[in-house]
PDB file of C-alpha atoms in Angstrom:
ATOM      1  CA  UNK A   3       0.000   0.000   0.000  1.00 83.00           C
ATOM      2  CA  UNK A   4       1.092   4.057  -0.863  1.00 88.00           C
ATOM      3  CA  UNK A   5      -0.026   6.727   0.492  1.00 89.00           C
ATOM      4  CA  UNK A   6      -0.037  10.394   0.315  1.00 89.00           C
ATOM      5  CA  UNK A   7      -1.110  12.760   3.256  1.00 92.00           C
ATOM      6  CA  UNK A   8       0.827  15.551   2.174  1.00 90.00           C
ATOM      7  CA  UNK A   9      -1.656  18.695   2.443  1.00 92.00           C
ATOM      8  CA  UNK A  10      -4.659  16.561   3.658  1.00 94.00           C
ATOM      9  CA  UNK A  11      -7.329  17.709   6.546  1.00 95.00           C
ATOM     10  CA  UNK A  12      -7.364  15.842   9.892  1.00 96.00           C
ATOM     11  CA  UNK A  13     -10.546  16.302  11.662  1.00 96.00           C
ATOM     12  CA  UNK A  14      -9.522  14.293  15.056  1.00 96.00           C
ATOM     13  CA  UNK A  15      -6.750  11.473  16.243  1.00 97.00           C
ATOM     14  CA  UNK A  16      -7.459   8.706  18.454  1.00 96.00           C
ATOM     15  CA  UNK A  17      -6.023   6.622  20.189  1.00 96.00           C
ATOM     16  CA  UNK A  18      -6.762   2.831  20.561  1.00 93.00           C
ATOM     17  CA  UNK A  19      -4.857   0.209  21.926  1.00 90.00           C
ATOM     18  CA  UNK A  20      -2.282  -0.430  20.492  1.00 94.00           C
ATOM     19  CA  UNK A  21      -3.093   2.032  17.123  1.00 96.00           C
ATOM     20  CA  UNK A  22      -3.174   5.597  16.389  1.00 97.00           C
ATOM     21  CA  UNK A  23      -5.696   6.636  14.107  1.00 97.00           C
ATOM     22  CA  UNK A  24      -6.151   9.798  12.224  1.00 97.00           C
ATOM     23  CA  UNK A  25      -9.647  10.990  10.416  1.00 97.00           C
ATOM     24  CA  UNK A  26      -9.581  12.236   7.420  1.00 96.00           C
ATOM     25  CA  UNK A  27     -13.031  14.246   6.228  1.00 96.00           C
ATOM     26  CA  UNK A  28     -12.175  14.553   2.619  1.00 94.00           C
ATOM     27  CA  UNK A  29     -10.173  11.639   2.183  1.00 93.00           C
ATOM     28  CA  UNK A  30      -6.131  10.890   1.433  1.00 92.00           C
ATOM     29  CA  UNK A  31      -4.651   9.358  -1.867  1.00 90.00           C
ATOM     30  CA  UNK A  32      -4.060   5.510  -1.006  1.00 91.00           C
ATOM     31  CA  UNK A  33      -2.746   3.242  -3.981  1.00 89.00           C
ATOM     32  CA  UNK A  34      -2.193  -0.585  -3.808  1.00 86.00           C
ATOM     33  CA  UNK A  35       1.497  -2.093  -4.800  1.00 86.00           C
ATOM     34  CA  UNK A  36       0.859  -1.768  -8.594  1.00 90.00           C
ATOM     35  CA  UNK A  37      -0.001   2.544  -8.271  1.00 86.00           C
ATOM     36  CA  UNK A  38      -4.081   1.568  -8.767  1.00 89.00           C
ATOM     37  CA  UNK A  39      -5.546   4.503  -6.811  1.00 89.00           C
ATOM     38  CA  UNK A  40      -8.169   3.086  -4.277  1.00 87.00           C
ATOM     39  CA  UNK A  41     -11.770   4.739  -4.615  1.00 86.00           C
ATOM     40  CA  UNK A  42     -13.286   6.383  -2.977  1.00 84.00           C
ATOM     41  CA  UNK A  43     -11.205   8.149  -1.068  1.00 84.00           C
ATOM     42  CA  UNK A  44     -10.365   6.508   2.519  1.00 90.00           C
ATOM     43  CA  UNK A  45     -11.100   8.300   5.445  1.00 94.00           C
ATOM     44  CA  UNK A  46      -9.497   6.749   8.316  1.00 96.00           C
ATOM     45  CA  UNK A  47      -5.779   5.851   8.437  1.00 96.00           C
ATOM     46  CA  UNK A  48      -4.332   3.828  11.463  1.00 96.00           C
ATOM     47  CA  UNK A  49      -0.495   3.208  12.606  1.00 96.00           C
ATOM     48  CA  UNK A  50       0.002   0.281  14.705  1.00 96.00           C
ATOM     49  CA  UNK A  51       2.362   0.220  17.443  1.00 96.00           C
ATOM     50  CA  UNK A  52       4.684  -1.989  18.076  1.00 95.00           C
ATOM     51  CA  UNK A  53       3.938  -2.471  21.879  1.00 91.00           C
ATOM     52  CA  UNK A  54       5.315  -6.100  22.535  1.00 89.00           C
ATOM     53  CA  UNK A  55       8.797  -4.757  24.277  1.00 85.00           C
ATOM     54  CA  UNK A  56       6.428  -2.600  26.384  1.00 87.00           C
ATOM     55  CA  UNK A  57       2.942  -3.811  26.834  1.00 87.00           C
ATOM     56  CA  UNK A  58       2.008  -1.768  29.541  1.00 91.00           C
ATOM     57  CA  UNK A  59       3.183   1.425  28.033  1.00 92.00           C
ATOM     58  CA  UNK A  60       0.234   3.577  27.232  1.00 94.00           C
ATOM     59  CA  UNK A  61       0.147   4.349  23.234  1.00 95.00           C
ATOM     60  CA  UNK A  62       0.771   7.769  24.250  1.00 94.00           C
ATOM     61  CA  UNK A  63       4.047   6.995  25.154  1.00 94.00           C
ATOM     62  CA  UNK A  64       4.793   6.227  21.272  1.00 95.00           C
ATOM     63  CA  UNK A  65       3.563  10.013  20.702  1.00 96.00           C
ATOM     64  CA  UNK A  66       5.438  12.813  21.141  1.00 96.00           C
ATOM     65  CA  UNK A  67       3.500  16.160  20.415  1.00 96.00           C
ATOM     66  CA  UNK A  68       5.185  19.621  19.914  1.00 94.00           C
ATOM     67  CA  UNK A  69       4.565  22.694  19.191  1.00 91.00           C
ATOM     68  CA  UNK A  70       6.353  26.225  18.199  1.00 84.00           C
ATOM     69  CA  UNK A  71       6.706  28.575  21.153  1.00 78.00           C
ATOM     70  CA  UNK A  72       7.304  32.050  19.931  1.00 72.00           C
ATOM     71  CA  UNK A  73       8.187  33.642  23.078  1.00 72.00           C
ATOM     72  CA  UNK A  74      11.573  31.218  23.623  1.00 66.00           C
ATOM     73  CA  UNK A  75      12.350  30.905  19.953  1.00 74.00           C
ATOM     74  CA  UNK A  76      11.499  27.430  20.220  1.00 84.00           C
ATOM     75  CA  UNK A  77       9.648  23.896  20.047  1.00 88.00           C
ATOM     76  CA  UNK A  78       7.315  22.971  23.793  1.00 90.00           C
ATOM     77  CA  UNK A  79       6.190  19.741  24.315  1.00 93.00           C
ATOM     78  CA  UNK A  80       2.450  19.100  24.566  1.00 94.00           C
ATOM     79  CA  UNK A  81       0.003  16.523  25.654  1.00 96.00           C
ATOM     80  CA  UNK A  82      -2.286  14.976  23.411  1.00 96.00           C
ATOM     81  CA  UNK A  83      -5.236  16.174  25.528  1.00 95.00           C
ATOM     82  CA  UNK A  84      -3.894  19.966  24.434  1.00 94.00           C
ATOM     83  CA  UNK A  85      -3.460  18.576  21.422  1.00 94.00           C
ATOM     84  CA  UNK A  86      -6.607  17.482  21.002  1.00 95.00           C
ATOM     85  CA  UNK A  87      -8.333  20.804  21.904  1.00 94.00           C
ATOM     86  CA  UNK A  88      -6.839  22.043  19.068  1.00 92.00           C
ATOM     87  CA  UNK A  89      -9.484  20.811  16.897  1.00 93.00           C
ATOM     88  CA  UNK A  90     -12.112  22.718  18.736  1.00 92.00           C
ATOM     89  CA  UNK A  91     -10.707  25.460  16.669  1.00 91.00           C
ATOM     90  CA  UNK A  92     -10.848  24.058  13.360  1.00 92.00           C
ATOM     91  CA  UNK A  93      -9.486  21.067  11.423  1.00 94.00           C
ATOM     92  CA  UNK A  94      -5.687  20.960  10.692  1.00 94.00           C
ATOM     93  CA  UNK A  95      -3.615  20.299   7.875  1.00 94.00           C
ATOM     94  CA  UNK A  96      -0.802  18.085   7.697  1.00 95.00           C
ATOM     95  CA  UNK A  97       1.814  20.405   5.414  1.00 91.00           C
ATOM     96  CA  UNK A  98       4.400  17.542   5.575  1.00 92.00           C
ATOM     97  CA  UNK A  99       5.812  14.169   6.688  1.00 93.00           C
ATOM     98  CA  UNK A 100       8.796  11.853   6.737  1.00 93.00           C
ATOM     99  CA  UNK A 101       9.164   8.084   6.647  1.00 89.00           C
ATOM    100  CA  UNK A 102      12.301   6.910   8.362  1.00 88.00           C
ATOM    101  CA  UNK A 103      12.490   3.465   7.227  1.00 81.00           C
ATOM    102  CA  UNK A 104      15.152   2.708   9.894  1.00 85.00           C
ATOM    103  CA  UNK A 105      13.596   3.167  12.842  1.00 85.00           C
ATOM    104  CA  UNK A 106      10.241   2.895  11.808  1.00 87.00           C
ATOM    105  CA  UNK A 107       9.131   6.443  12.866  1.00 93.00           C
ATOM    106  CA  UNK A 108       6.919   8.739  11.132  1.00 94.00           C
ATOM    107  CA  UNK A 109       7.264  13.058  11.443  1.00 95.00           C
ATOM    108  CA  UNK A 110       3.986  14.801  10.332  1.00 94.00           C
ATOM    109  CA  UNK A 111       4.009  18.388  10.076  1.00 93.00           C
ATOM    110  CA  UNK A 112       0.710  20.305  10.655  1.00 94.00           C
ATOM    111  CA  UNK A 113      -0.897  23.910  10.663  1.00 89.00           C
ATOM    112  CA  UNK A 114      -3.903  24.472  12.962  1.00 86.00           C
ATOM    113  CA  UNK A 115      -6.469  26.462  12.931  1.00 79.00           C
ATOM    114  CA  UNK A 116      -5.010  28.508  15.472  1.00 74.00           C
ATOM    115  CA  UNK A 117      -2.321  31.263  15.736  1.00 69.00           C
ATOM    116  CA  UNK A 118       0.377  29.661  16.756  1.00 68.00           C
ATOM    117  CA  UNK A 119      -0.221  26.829  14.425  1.00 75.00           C
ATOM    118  CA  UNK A 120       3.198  24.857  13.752  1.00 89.00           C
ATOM    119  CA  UNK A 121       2.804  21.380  15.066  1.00 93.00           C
ATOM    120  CA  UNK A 122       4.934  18.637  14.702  1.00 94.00           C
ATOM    121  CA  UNK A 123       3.992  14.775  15.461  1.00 96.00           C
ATOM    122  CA  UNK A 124       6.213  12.081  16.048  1.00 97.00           C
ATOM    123  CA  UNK A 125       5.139   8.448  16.142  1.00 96.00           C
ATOM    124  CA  UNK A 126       7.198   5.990  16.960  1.00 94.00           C
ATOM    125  CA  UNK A 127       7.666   1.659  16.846  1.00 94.00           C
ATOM    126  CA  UNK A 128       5.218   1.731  13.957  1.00 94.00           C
ATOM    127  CA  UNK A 129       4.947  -1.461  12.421  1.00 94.00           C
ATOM    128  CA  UNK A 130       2.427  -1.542  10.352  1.00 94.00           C
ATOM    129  CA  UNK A 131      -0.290   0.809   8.860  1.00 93.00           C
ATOM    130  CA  UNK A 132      -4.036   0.345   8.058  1.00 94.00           C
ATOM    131  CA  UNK A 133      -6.797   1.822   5.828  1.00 91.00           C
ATOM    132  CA  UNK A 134      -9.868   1.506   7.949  1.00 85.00           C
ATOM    133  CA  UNK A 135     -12.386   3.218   5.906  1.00 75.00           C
TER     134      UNK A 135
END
């Protein structure tokens, strides 16, 4: 499976067990191994977490949220409950992303719908990843 979520709308994240699921309200561009583009459009796109080394790790642990603090000239940690709120404001985009293929981790760069809008997403221990929708 390919995908594209470069400059796509996220309308929420969960998460689930052992996945982390993003929401997609107009879709994303999914292919399958030979480039056939799947239609419609999927909506929901989960990451599964590796969690066997640490079972009783919640999945936020594999989560690391930040975002750009103009007052230090800098990057601040957040929680994905503040994270979350952010959607009250408006649905987010995700601008860019990055594959590391080493250590299975995934960066997603996003704007929000609020003014101090640069976000960036790490998940990590991602072993596999799931059109649900």
């Amino acid at each position: 499976m390919q995908y594209q979520l470069h400059d796509c709308e996220i309308d929420s994240i969960i998460l689930e067990s052992n996945r982390i699921i993003f929401s997609f309200p107009h879709g994303f561009y999914v292919a399958d191994e030979s480039g056939q583009e799947w239609k419609p459009l999927r909506k929901k796109l989960a990451f599964v977490i590796d969690k066997d080394n640490s079972p009783n790790e919640p999945i936020e642990s594999f989560l690391t949220i930040r975002r750009i603090n103009w007052r230090m000239n800098g990057w601040k940690e957040i929680s994905f409950r503040h994270f979350s709120s952010l959607f009250k404001a408006g649905n987010m985009v995700i601008y860019d992303e990055y594959h590391s293929k080493l250590t299975n981790w995934k960066m997603l760069q996003l704007n929000t719908a609020t003014s101090r809008s640069n976000i960036e997403m790490f998940i990590t221990d991602i072993i596999d990843v799931e059109c649900l929708e």
